[in-house]
Amino acid sequence: MTAGRTARDRVRAEITREIKEAARARLAESGAHALSLRAVARDLGMVSSALYRYFPSRDDLLTALIIDAYDALGARVEQAAASGAPRVRWHAACAAVRAWAREHPHEYALVYGSPVPGYEAPQTTIPSASRVPLTLIAIVRDAPELTPTPAPPLPPDLAAQAARTTALVAPDLPDDVMVRVAAAWAHLYGLIGFELFGHLANTFDPADALFAWTVETMADTLGLP
Amino acid sequence: MTAGRTARDRVRAEITREIKEAARARLAESGAHALSLRAVARDLGMVSSALYRYFPSRDDLLTALIIDAYDALGARVEQAAASGAPRVRWHAACAAVRAWAREHPHEYALVYGSPVPGYEAPQTTIPSASRVPLTLIAIVRDAPELTPTPAPPLPPDLAAQAARTTALVAPDLPDDVMVRVAAAWAHLYGLIGFELFGHLANTFDPADALFAWTVETMADTLGLP
DNA sequence: ACAAAAACGAGAGCACTGCTCTTGCCGGAA
DNA sequence: TTCCGGCAAGAGCAGTGCTCTCGTTTTTGT
């Protein structure tokens, strides 16, 4: 995507990249609510109006940063979960999400915290946002055999939703396993959110032990070998 | 706290209440990032500078709204979980959190989403913020007998954190049960966050079935009768 | 009961924001 | 060579959080 044909296209891609980089730097130290187009422009020695040639609005800049964050997190998790026994991959993937979140708290808050603008979720973010859950699903799908713990049977509507979802991403996955993965993914997200946003203060903070134990119980629930 | 001694104290409390009410109205329809002190002042027919007699900054107004939101949610959950068999109370409490979150999405995002300001968590919010987790703990503590599912043993540091926490809130609770409640609370938070912030779109949305099933498995994990 | 002190609402003003519009400039295509 | 489109710059608009000052009103201490 950076391969522009003409020289002008190439410098445009380059400047776009620099803008995002500067914005990411400001985001990392001040948070999304304090990300100002004018400040970013000043950091780059431009005037603020020039920025609008590259991003039609502040929200569009944020959307670009959101996609980049999803992709950075997704790549990190995919790499962490690339090989090994299923349970090892599971731990590695979960630990990678947490590690990235702790290293980039403001970017994590941008994508997984409360939606910043009047909230819209542009369709363009979906592929990037799906990378982490798809990785988790792949770990379970690739497991040779699962020995999950007993659980309540799925009511018909839940089974239908699970079937619709598996049809899209992992056709051979049993419905109840799909539901368990979704629940585990929400659990992981909840745990990291609690830690990152300070809801574990004075109780289970630092959260390393609680995190490791919970991830292990998730693997048990899924029946990963 | 509204019982001021002098007439001035009483009108001050009344105006403070009106300001919070107007701010909450704006919050409910526009979100925290669009909450403007000047707009609130206009709604009340005041000039913006007059508002600073009641709240020293915008963040202080938000903090007041956060405490109110914690208390509203806490009261709702406490009432929902007031009586019945432990498992019934558990379902009622979880459903109450979700219902309140769906009815007041922006307020929920304010307290449980990414921290809006440069993030500080004033000590004054702690008692209000603790009401929901304390209610969940009380349900488990009040259960006559628990038959939890097998789980990995607690590593020493996790057991120590759990012991420290139980000593504060439920001295007679076994450590591993405390850890399970904490994990369940994070799970609940994660599930609601996913639903509210649109991360279940096109998969498990509407989330009623996934929510009910997951809450049931949490009750199983805790061994609630 | 009266004066000092504190609290209050209104207004002007500062520095900042997102965003628009206009004005020139300069490089690549016809 | 002459256009024309993308570009940076600047001015400007409406809005923001917040501070300060200035009269007025209410409470408090003597």
Short mmCIF file of C-alpha atoms (C1' of nucleotides) in Angstrom, two decimals:
data_model
loop_
_atom_site.label_atom_id
_atom_site.label_comp_id
_atom_site.label_asym_id
_atom_site.label_seq_id
_atom_site.Cartn_x
_atom_site.Cartn_y
_atom_site.Cartn_z
CA MET A 1 0.00 0.00 0.00
CA THR A 2 3.00 2.28 0.42
CA ALA A 3 4.04 1.55 -3.19
CA GLY A 4 2.80 4.66 -4.92
CA ARG A 5 3.43 4.95 -8.62
CA THR A 6 4.38 8.55 -9.06
CA ALA A 7 6.83 10.47 -6.96
CA ARG A 8 4.00 12.53 -5.55
CA ASP A 9 2.19 9.41 -4.43
CA ARG A 10 5.28 8.19 -2.70
CA VAL A 11 5.89 11.39 -0.78
CA ARG A 12 2.23 11.48 0.11
CA ALA A 13 2.41 8.01 1.63
CA GLU A 14 5.55 8.98 3.44
CA ILE A 15 3.97 12.09 4.95
CA THR A 16 0.88 10.14 5.90
CA ARG A 17 3.11 7.71 7.72
CA GLU A 18 4.92 10.52 9.51
CA ILE A 19 1.65 12.06 10.61
CA LYS A 20 0.45 8.79 12.05
CA GLU A 21 3.78 8.29 13.75
CA ALA A 22 3.71 11.71 15.37
CA ALA A 23 0.09 11.22 16.36
CA ARG A 24 0.93 7.85 17.88
CA ALA A 25 3.70 9.44 19.90
CA ARG A 26 1.35 12.06 21.29
CA LEU A 27 -1.29 9.42 21.89
CA ALA A 28 1.15 7.27 23.82
CA GLU A 29 1.94 9.95 26.33
CA SER A 30 -1.28 11.90 26.63
CA GLY A 31 -4.18 9.68 25.65
CA ALA A 32 -6.74 9.98 22.93
CA HIS A 33 -8.71 12.81 24.45
CA ALA A 34 -5.66 15.03 24.34
CA LEU A 35 -4.68 14.24 20.78
CA SER A 36 -4.76 17.55 19.00
CA LEU A 37 -4.35 17.94 15.27
CA ARG A 38 -2.63 21.26 15.76
CA ALA A 39 -0.09 19.78 18.15
CA VAL A 40 0.66 16.98 15.71
CA ALA A 41 1.06 19.52 12.95
CA ARG A 42 3.41 21.59 15.09
CA ASP A 43 5.52 18.52 15.85
CA LEU A 44 5.96 18.04 12.13
CA GLY A 45 6.59 21.69 11.34
CA MET A 46 3.43 21.98 9.32
CA VAL A 47 0.48 24.23 9.72
CA SER A 48 -2.70 22.59 10.97
CA SER A 49 -4.71 23.12 7.82
CA ALA A 50 -2.15 21.20 5.79
CA LEU A 51 -2.98 18.11 7.79
CA TYR A 52 -6.46 18.07 6.34
CA ARG A 53 -4.98 17.14 2.97
CA TYR A 54 -4.15 13.77 4.51
CA PHE A 55 -6.95 13.15 6.99
CA PRO A 56 -10.34 14.77 6.45
CA SER A 57 -11.00 15.03 10.17
CA ARG A 58 -9.61 14.22 13.57
CA ASP A 59 -11.83 11.16 13.78
CA ASP A 60 -10.36 9.85 10.55
CA LEU A 61 -6.88 10.16 12.00
CA LEU A 62 -8.07 8.27 15.05
CA THR A 63 -9.63 5.60 12.86
CA ALA A 64 -6.32 5.15 11.07
CA LEU A 65 -4.57 4.81 14.41
CA ILE A 66 -7.18 2.29 15.52
CA ILE A 67 -6.57 0.13 12.48
CA ASP A 68 -2.82 0.34 12.98
CA ALA A 69 -3.23 -0.63 16.63
CA TYR A 70 -5.42 -3.59 15.77
CA ASP A 71 -2.84 -4.72 13.24
CA ALA A 72 0.09 -4.26 15.58
CA LEU A 73 -1.66 -6.23 18.30
CA GLY A 74 -2.84 -8.84 15.82
CA ALA A 75 0.62 -9.38 14.39
CA ARG A 76 2.11 -9.68 17.85
CA VAL A 77 -0.43 -12.26 18.94
CA GLU A 78 -0.22 -14.23 15.69
CA GLN A 79 3.51 -14.47 16.05
CA ALA A 80 3.31 -15.47 19.71
CA ALA A 81 0.81 -18.22 18.94
CA ALA A 82 2.57 -19.49 15.86
CA SER A 83 3.78 -22.83 17.10
CA GLY A 84 3.86 -25.28 19.97
CA ALA A 85 1.37 -27.45 21.77
CA PRO A 86 -2.16 -26.03 21.85
CA ARG A 87 -2.00 -25.14 25.53
CA VAL A 88 1.36 -23.46 25.07
CA ARG A 89 0.03 -21.49 22.13
CA TRP A 90 -2.97 -20.46 24.20
CA HIS A 91 -0.85 -19.14 27.02
CA ALA A 92 1.46 -17.38 24.60
CA ALA A 93 -1.42 -15.70 22.78
CA CYS A 94 -3.07 -14.50 25.97
CA ALA A 95 0.22 -13.28 27.39
CA ALA A 96 0.93 -11.45 24.14
CA VAL A 97 -2.36 -9.57 24.31
CA ARG A 98 -1.66 -8.55 27.87
CA ALA A 99 1.93 -7.58 27.17
CA TRP A 100 0.98 -5.43 24.20
CA ALA A 101 -1.78 -3.80 26.22
CA ARG A 102 0.61 -2.94 29.00
CA GLU A 103 3.20 -1.61 26.60
CA HIS A 104 0.69 0.52 24.69
CA PRO A 105 -2.01 1.33 27.22
CA HIS A 106 -3.40 4.34 25.40
CA GLU A 107 -3.56 2.53 22.09
CA TYR A 108 -5.21 -0.42 23.79
CA ALA A 109 -7.71 1.93 25.41
CA LEU A 110 -8.32 3.47 22.02
CA VAL A 111 -9.37 0.20 20.44
CA TYR A 112 -10.83 -1.71 23.37
CA GLY A 113 -11.94 1.05 25.71
CA SER A 114 -15.06 3.07 25.29
CA PRO A 115 -15.41 4.23 21.69
CA VAL A 116 -14.05 7.77 21.57
CA PRO A 117 -16.23 9.52 18.98
CA GLY A 118 -20.02 9.47 18.83
CA TYR A 119 -19.11 5.94 18.07
CA GLU A 120 -19.03 4.42 14.68
CA ALA A 121 -17.17 1.26 13.76
CA PRO A 122 -16.11 1.70 10.14
CA GLN A 123 -16.22 -1.55 8.20
CA THR A 124 -12.56 -1.10 7.34
CA THR A 125 -11.56 -1.89 10.91
CA ILE A 126 -13.17 -5.33 10.91
CA PRO A 127 -10.39 -7.38 9.27
CA SER A 128 -7.75 -5.91 11.56
CA ALA A 129 -9.95 -6.24 14.62
CA SER A 130 -10.60 -9.88 13.84
CA ARG A 131 -7.01 -10.98 13.91
CA VAL A 132 -6.79 -11.68 17.63
CA PRO A 133 -10.06 -13.59 17.98
CA LEU A 134 -9.27 -15.52 14.81
CA THR A 135 -5.92 -16.47 16.28
CA LEU A 136 -7.57 -17.76 19.43
CA ILE A 137 -10.05 -19.73 17.35
CA ALA A 138 -7.25 -21.17 15.26
CA ILE A 139 -5.47 -22.46 18.33
CA VAL A 140 -8.55 -24.37 19.38
CA ARG A 141 -9.35 -25.53 15.85
CA ASP A 142 -5.84 -26.87 15.36
CA ALA A 143 -5.90 -28.87 18.58
CA PRO A 144 -5.95 -32.59 17.73
CA GLU A 145 -8.47 -33.41 20.45
CA LEU A 146 -10.30 -31.40 23.06
CA THR A 147 -11.35 -32.64 26.49
CA PRO A 148 -13.50 -29.76 27.67
CA THR A 149 -15.06 -29.55 31.11
CA PRO A 150 -18.81 -30.20 31.36
CA ALA A 151 -20.99 -27.17 30.73
CA PRO A 152 -24.66 -26.34 30.28
CA PRO A 153 -26.10 -27.32 26.88
CA LEU A 154 -26.52 -24.51 24.36
CA PRO A 155 -30.02 -23.08 24.01
CA PRO A 156 -31.20 -23.13 20.38
CA ASP A 157 -30.64 -19.44 19.63
CA LEU A 158 -27.13 -19.52 21.04
CA ALA A 159 -26.36 -22.63 19.01
CA ALA A 160 -27.66 -20.84 15.94
CA GLN A 161 -25.43 -17.83 16.54
CA ALA A 162 -22.48 -20.13 17.10
CA ALA A 163 -23.24 -22.04 13.92
CA ARG A 164 -23.47 -18.81 11.96
CA THR A 165 -20.13 -17.72 13.35
CA THR A 166 -18.30 -20.99 12.81
CA ALA A 167 -19.58 -21.08 9.24
CA LEU A 168 -17.68 -17.84 8.64
CA VAL A 169 -14.41 -18.58 10.36
CA ALA A 170 -13.97 -22.24 11.27
CA PRO A 171 -16.55 -24.50 9.61
CA ASP A 172 -15.40 -27.66 11.34
CA LEU A 173 -15.56 -26.31 14.89
CA PRO A 174 -18.32 -27.67 17.18
CA ASP A 175 -20.81 -25.00 18.22
CA ASP A 176 -20.22 -25.34 21.93
CA VAL A 177 -16.47 -24.95 21.47
CA MET A 178 -17.08 -21.75 19.52
CA VAL A 179 -19.15 -20.41 22.38
CA ARG A 180 -16.45 -21.32 24.87
CA VAL A 181 -13.84 -19.49 22.83
CA ALA A 182 -16.03 -16.41 22.65
CA ALA A 183 -16.54 -16.52 26.39
CA ALA A 184 -12.83 -16.98 26.97
CA TRP A 185 -12.01 -14.06 24.68
CA ALA A 186 -14.42 -11.85 26.61
CA HIS A 187 -12.88 -13.09 29.84
CA LEU A 188 -9.40 -12.23 28.64
CA TYR A 189 -10.53 -8.80 27.55
CA GLY A 190 -12.21 -8.24 30.90
CA LEU A 191 -9.17 -9.24 32.87
CA ILE A 192 -6.85 -6.99 30.91
CA GLY A 193 -9.31 -4.11 31.11
CA PHE A 194 -9.55 -4.47 34.86
CA GLU A 195 -5.80 -4.44 35.22
CA LEU A 196 -5.17 -1.61 32.81
CA PHE A 197 -7.92 0.67 34.06
CA GLY A 198 -7.10 0.24 37.71
CA HIS A 199 -10.05 -1.83 38.85
CA LEU A 200 -7.76 -4.34 40.54
CA ALA A 201 -6.01 -1.75 42.69
CA ASN A 202 -5.49 -2.90 46.28
CA THR A 203 -6.74 -6.40 45.53
CA PHE A 204 -5.11 -8.40 42.75
CA ASP A 205 -2.67 -5.83 41.49
CA PRO A 206 -0.06 -6.69 40.19
CA ALA A 207 -2.19 -9.02 38.15
CA ASP A 208 0.41 -11.49 36.90
CA ALA A 209 -0.68 -14.32 39.17
CA LEU A 210 -4.41 -13.82 38.67
CA PHE A 211 -3.86 -13.59 34.93
CA ALA A 212 -1.81 -16.77 34.68
CA TRP A 213 -4.24 -18.74 36.84
CA THR A 214 -7.27 -17.52 34.91
CA VAL A 215 -5.70 -18.28 31.54
CA GLU A 216 -4.93 -21.78 32.77
CA THR A 217 -8.54 -22.31 33.86
CA MET A 218 -9.67 -21.06 30.45
CA ALA A 219 -7.45 -23.66 28.80
CA ASP A 220 -9.01 -26.28 31.05
CA THR A 221 -12.50 -25.12 30.14
CA LEU A 222 -11.63 -25.39 26.48
CA GLY A 223 -10.01 -28.77 27.10
CA LEU A 224 -6.77 -27.88 25.36
CA PRO A 225 -4.13 -30.61 25.39
CA MET B 1 -25.53 15.26 52.88
CA THR B 2 -28.19 17.49 51.35
CA ALA B 3 -29.11 18.74 54.83
CA GLY B 4 -27.30 22.05 54.84
CA ARG B 5 -27.61 24.24 57.89
CA THR B 6 -28.00 27.67 56.39
CA ALA B 7 -30.27 28.66 53.56
CA ARG B 8 -27.25 29.24 51.38
CA ASP B 9 -26.02 25.72 52.00
CA ARG B 10 -29.35 24.32 50.99
CA VAL B 11 -29.59 26.25 47.74
CA ARG B 12 -25.99 25.34 47.03
CA ALA B 13 -26.78 21.65 47.37
CA GLU B 14 -29.82 22.11 45.20
CA ILE B 15 -27.88 23.88 42.45
CA THR B 16 -25.14 21.28 42.63
CA ARG B 17 -27.77 18.63 42.12
CA GLU B 18 -29.24 20.51 39.16
CA ILE B 19 -25.85 20.87 37.56
CA LYS B 20 -25.18 17.16 37.85
CA GLU B 21 -28.62 16.40 36.50
CA ALA B 22 -28.14 18.61 33.45
CA ALA B 23 -24.66 17.21 32.92
CA ARG B 24 -26.02 13.68 33.15
CA ALA B 25 -28.64 14.50 30.54
CA ARG B 26 -26.00 15.80 28.15
CA LEU B 27 -23.78 12.84 28.94
CA ALA B 28 -26.56 10.39 28.19
CA GLU B 29 -27.07 11.66 24.69
CA SER B 30 -23.64 12.78 23.60
CA GLY B 31 -21.05 10.89 25.60
CA ALA B 32 -18.35 12.08 27.94
CA HIS B 33 -16.05 13.55 25.31
CA ALA B 34 -18.77 15.99 24.26
CA LEU B 35 -19.71 17.10 27.75
CA SER B 36 -19.10 20.83 27.76
CA LEU B 37 -19.29 22.96 30.86
CA ARG B 38 -20.54 25.89 28.83
CA ALA B 39 -23.35 23.85 27.34
CA VAL B 40 -24.40 22.63 30.78
CA ALA B 41 -24.31 26.21 32.04
CA ARG B 42 -26.45 27.34 29.10
CA ASP B 43 -28.98 24.62 29.82
CA LEU B 44 -29.33 26.01 33.31
CA GLY B 45 -29.39 29.66 32.30
CA MET B 46 -26.13 30.41 34.05
CA VAL B 47 -22.89 31.76 32.73
CA SER B 48 -20.05 29.29 32.46
CA SER B 49 -17.84 30.92 35.05
CA ALA B 50 -20.56 30.56 37.67
CA LEU B 51 -20.29 26.82 37.35
CA TYR B 52 -16.77 26.93 38.72
CA ARG B 53 -18.21 27.94 42.10
CA TYR B 54 -19.59 24.40 42.30
CA PHE B 55 -17.03 22.29 40.48
CA PRO B 56 -13.44 23.47 40.29
CA SER B 57 -12.91 21.85 36.91
CA ARG B 58 -14.54 19.76 34.26
CA ASP B 59 -12.78 16.69 35.57
CA ASP B 60 -14.28 17.27 38.99
CA LEU B 61 -17.73 17.34 37.47
CA LEU B 62 -16.96 14.09 35.71
CA THR B 63 -15.69 12.59 38.94
CA ALA B 64 -18.95 13.50 40.64
CA LEU B 65 -20.86 11.88 37.81
CA ILE B 66 -18.66 8.80 38.10
CA ILE B 67 -19.45 8.44 41.79
CA ASP B 68 -23.15 8.90 41.13
CA ALA B 69 -23.02 6.28 38.40
CA TYR B 70 -21.21 3.80 40.63
CA ASP B 71 -23.83 4.36 43.29
CA ALA B 72 -26.76 4.04 40.93
CA LEU B 73 -25.39 0.81 39.53
CA GLY B 74 -24.48 -0.45 42.99
CA ALA B 75 -27.93 0.21 44.38
CA ARG B 76 -29.55 -1.48 41.42
CA VAL B 77 -27.42 -4.59 41.78
CA GLU B 78 -27.78 -4.74 45.56
CA GLN B 79 -31.52 -4.64 45.24
CA ALA B 80 -31.59 -7.25 42.49
CA ALA B 81 -29.45 -9.62 44.54
CA ALA B 82 -31.26 -9.05 47.80
CA SER B 83 -32.95 -12.39 48.26
CA GLY B 84 -33.44 -15.86 46.86
CA ALA B 85 -31.31 -18.93 46.39
CA PRO B 86 -27.63 -18.18 45.76
CA ARG B 87 -27.80 -19.13 42.11
CA VAL B 88 -30.88 -17.01 41.60
CA ARG B 89 -29.22 -14.09 43.31
CA TRP B 90 -26.17 -14.57 41.10
CA HIS B 91 -28.18 -14.47 37.92
CA ALA B 92 -30.16 -11.48 39.15
CA ALA B 93 -27.04 -9.54 40.05
CA CYS B 94 -25.34 -10.22 36.72
CA ALA B 95 -28.48 -9.38 34.79
CA ALA B 96 -28.84 -6.15 36.76
CA VAL B 97 -25.34 -5.03 35.84
CA ARG B 98 -26.01 -5.74 32.19
CA ALA B 99 -29.43 -4.08 32.23
CA TRP B 100 -28.11 -0.93 33.86
CA ALA B 101 -25.21 -0.82 31.41
CA ARG B 102 -27.56 -1.07 28.46
CA GLU B 103 -29.88 1.55 29.85
CA HIS B 104 -27.05 3.98 30.63
CA PRO B 105 -24.35 3.15 28.10
CA HIS B 106 -22.51 6.44 28.32
CA GLU B 107 -22.48 6.41 32.10
CA TYR B 108 -21.28 2.81 32.04
CA ALA B 109 -18.56 3.76 29.59
CA LEU B 110 -17.62 6.63 31.87
CA VAL B 111 -16.97 4.38 34.85
CA TYR B 112 -15.86 1.14 33.21
CA GLY B 113 -14.51 2.29 29.88
CA SER B 114 -11.13 3.85 29.40
CA PRO B 115 -10.51 6.52 32.03
CA VAL B 116 -11.40 9.85 30.43
CA PRO B 117 -8.93 12.31 31.95
CA GLY B 118 -5.17 11.85 32.26
CA TYR B 119 -6.49 9.21 34.56
CA GLU B 120 -6.62 9.46 38.25
CA ALA B 121 -8.87 7.40 40.49
CA PRO B 122 -9.72 9.63 43.43
CA GLN B 123 -9.96 7.71 46.68
CA THR B 124 -13.51 8.99 47.11
CA THR B 125 -14.73 6.77 44.30
CA ILE B 126 -13.60 3.55 46.00
CA PRO B 127 -16.57 2.91 48.31
CA SER B 128 -19.06 3.47 45.52
CA ALA B 129 -17.05 1.44 43.04
CA SER B 130 -16.85 -1.46 45.48
CA ARG B 131 -20.57 -1.97 45.82
CA VAL B 132 -21.00 -4.30 42.84
CA PRO B 133 -18.03 -6.57 43.57
CA LEU B 134 -18.96 -6.64 47.25
CA THR B 135 -22.45 -7.74 46.29
CA LEU B 136 -21.08 -10.56 44.18
CA ILE B 137 -18.82 -11.63 47.02
CA ALA B 138 -21.73 -11.51 49.46
CA ILE B 139 -23.76 -13.87 47.29
CA VAL B 140 -20.99 -16.43 47.37
CA ARG B 141 -20.23 -15.87 51.05
CA ASP B 142 -23.88 -16.36 52.00
CA ALA B 143 -24.19 -19.63 50.10
CA PRO B 144 -24.59 -22.47 52.60
CA GLU B 145 -22.31 -24.80 50.69
CA LEU B 146 -20.31 -24.53 47.51
CA THR B 147 -19.56 -27.36 45.12
CA PRO B 148 -17.07 -25.71 42.78
CA THR B 149 -15.61 -27.36 39.72
CA PRO B 150 -12.00 -28.51 39.90
CA ALA B 151 -9.41 -25.86 39.12
CA PRO B 152 -5.64 -25.44 39.25
CA PRO B 153 -4.24 -24.85 42.73
CA LEU B 154 -3.35 -21.27 43.65
CA PRO B 155 0.30 -20.32 43.39
CA PRO B 156 1.58 -18.80 46.64
CA ASP B 157 1.55 -15.16 45.55
CA LEU B 158 -1.99 -15.42 44.23
CA ALA B 159 -3.10 -17.07 47.46
CA ALA B 160 -1.48 -14.23 49.37
CA GLN B 161 -3.32 -11.61 47.34
CA ALA B 162 -6.56 -13.48 47.85
CA ALA B 163 -5.95 -13.73 51.58
CA ARG B 164 -5.23 -10.02 51.77
CA THR B 165 -8.43 -9.29 49.93
CA THR B 166 -10.66 -11.64 51.90
CA ALA B 167 -9.29 -10.20 55.12
CA LEU B 168 -10.71 -6.86 54.05
CA VAL B 169 -14.12 -7.88 52.77
CA ALA B 170 -15.06 -11.45 53.70
CA PRO B 171 -12.75 -12.97 56.31
CA ASP B 172 -14.38 -16.39 56.25
CA LEU B 173 -14.14 -16.91 52.49
CA PRO B 174 -11.67 -19.54 51.20
CA ASP B 175 -8.90 -18.04 49.11
CA ASP B 176 -9.63 -20.02 45.99
CA VAL B 177 -13.28 -18.97 46.09
CA MET B 178 -12.20 -15.34 46.29
CA VAL B 179 -10.05 -15.78 43.21
CA ARG B 180 -12.93 -17.40 41.36
CA VAL B 181 -15.22 -14.50 42.22
CA ALA B 182 -12.64 -12.02 41.00
CA ALA B 183 -12.27 -13.95 37.76
CA ALA B 184 -16.03 -14.13 37.34
CA TRP B 185 -16.37 -10.39 37.94
CA ALA B 186 -13.77 -9.70 35.30
CA HIS B 187 -15.55 -12.11 32.98
CA LEU B 188 -18.87 -10.34 33.51
CA TYR B 189 -17.25 -6.98 32.88
CA GLY B 190 -15.63 -8.29 29.73
CA LEU B 191 -18.83 -9.70 28.37
CA ILE B 192 -20.77 -6.49 28.95
CA GLY B 193 -17.98 -4.41 27.51
CA PHE B 194 -17.90 -6.52 24.37
CA GLU B 195 -21.61 -6.18 23.92
CA LEU B 196 -21.78 -2.47 24.68
CA PHE B 197 -18.79 -1.45 22.60
CA GLY B 198 -19.81 -3.45 19.57
CA HIS B 199 -17.19 -6.19 19.63
CA LEU B 200 -19.84 -8.87 19.24
CA ALA B 201 -21.31 -7.38 16.08
CA ASN B 202 -22.09 -10.03 13.44
CA THR B 203 -21.28 -12.90 15.79
CA PHE B 204 -23.09 -13.12 19.13
CA ASP B 205 -25.13 -9.95 18.93
CA PRO B 206 -27.78 -9.74 20.43
CA ALA B 207 -25.90 -11.09 23.37
CA ASP B 208 -28.76 -12.32 25.57
CA ALA B 209 -28.11 -15.99 24.93
CA LEU B 210 -24.34 -15.80 25.27
CA PHE B 211 -24.74 -13.76 28.43
CA ALA B 212 -27.17 -16.14 30.09
CA TRP B 213 -25.10 -19.19 29.19
CA THR B 214 -21.88 -17.63 30.42
CA VAL B 215 -23.41 -16.49 33.69
CA GLU B 216 -24.67 -20.02 34.23
CA THR B 217 -21.22 -21.48 33.66
CA MET B 218 -19.80 -18.93 36.10
CA ALA B 219 -22.29 -20.12 38.71
CA ASP B 220 -21.17 -23.68 38.01
CA THR B 221 -17.54 -22.70 38.38
CA LEU B 222 -18.31 -21.08 41.72
CA GLY B 223 -20.38 -24.10 42.72
CA LEU B 224 -23.42 -22.06 43.73
CA PRO B 225 -26.40 -24.12 44.89
"C1'" DA C 1 -27.36 45.77 65.27
"C1'" DC C 2 -23.63 46.72 62.56
"C1'" DA C 3 -19.43 45.93 60.20
"C1'" DA C 4 -16.19 42.55 58.28
"C1'" DA C 5 -15.87 38.51 55.63
"C1'" DA C 6 -17.20 35.10 52.70
"C1'" DA C 7 -19.83 33.42 48.83
"C1'" DC C 8 -21.93 34.43 44.63
"C1'" DG C 9 -23.32 35.63 39.46
"C1'" DA C 10 -21.95 38.11 35.55
"C1'" DG C 11 -18.77 39.55 32.18
"C1'" DA C 12 -14.42 40.10 29.77
"C1'" DG C 13 -10.53 37.86 28.33
"C1'" DC C 14 -6.67 34.27 27.32
"C1'" DA C 15 -4.96 30.37 25.04
"C1'" DC C 16 -6.42 26.65 22.80
"C1'" DT C 17 -9.27 23.49 19.74
"C1'" DG C 18 -11.45 21.46 15.02
"C1'" DC C 19 -12.45 22.98 10.74
"C1'" DT C 20 -13.19 26.03 6.37
"C1'" DC C 21 -11.86 29.09 2.84
"C1'" DT C 22 -8.82 31.63 0.07
"C1'" DT C 23 -4.35 32.65 -1.86
"C1'" DG C 24 -0.39 31.68 -3.98
"C1'" DC C 25 3.26 28.06 -5.39
"C1'" DC C 26 5.31 24.33 -7.81
"C1'" DG C 27 5.76 19.89 -10.20
"C1'" DG C 28 4.04 16.61 -13.64
"C1'" DA C 29 1.18 15.85 -17.85
"C1'" DA C 30 -0.57 17.38 -22.48
"C1'" DT D 1 5.27 25.63 -22.89
"C1'" DT D 2 1.05 25.84 -20.96
"C1'" DC D 3 -2.04 24.35 -18.23
"C1'" DC D 4 -3.99 21.95 -14.09
"C1'" DG D 5 -4.14 19.47 -9.77
"C1'" DG D 6 -2.19 18.70 -5.49
"C1'" DC D 7 0.01 21.29 -1.95
"C1'" DA D 8 1.35 24.50 2.21
"C1'" DA D 9 0.29 28.61 4.37
"C1'" DG D 10 -2.49 32.00 6.53
"C1'" DA D 11 -6.66 34.17 8.16
"C1'" DG D 12 -10.75 33.40 10.26
"C1'" DC D 13 -15.02 31.29 12.69
"C1'" DA D 14 -17.25 29.15 16.41
"C1'" DG D 15 -16.45 26.76 20.23
"C1'" DT D 16 -13.83 25.13 24.53
"C1'" DG D 17 -11.69 25.15 29.67
"C1'" DC D 18 -10.34 28.26 32.78
"C1'" DT D 19 -8.95 32.82 35.28
"C1'" DC D 20 -9.69 37.29 36.95
"C1'" DT D 21 -12.22 41.24 38.23
"C1'" DC D 22 -16.25 43.68 39.76
"C1'" DG D 23 -20.43 44.66 42.05
"C1'" DT D 24 -24.05 42.38 44.91
"C1'" DT D 25 -25.92 39.47 48.44
"C1'" DT D 26 -25.70 36.59 52.40
"C1'" DT D 27 -23.51 34.89 56.47
"C1'" DT D 28 -20.80 35.53 60.46
"C1'" DG D 29 -18.31 37.70 64.45
"C1'" DT D 30 -18.38 41.29 67.67
#
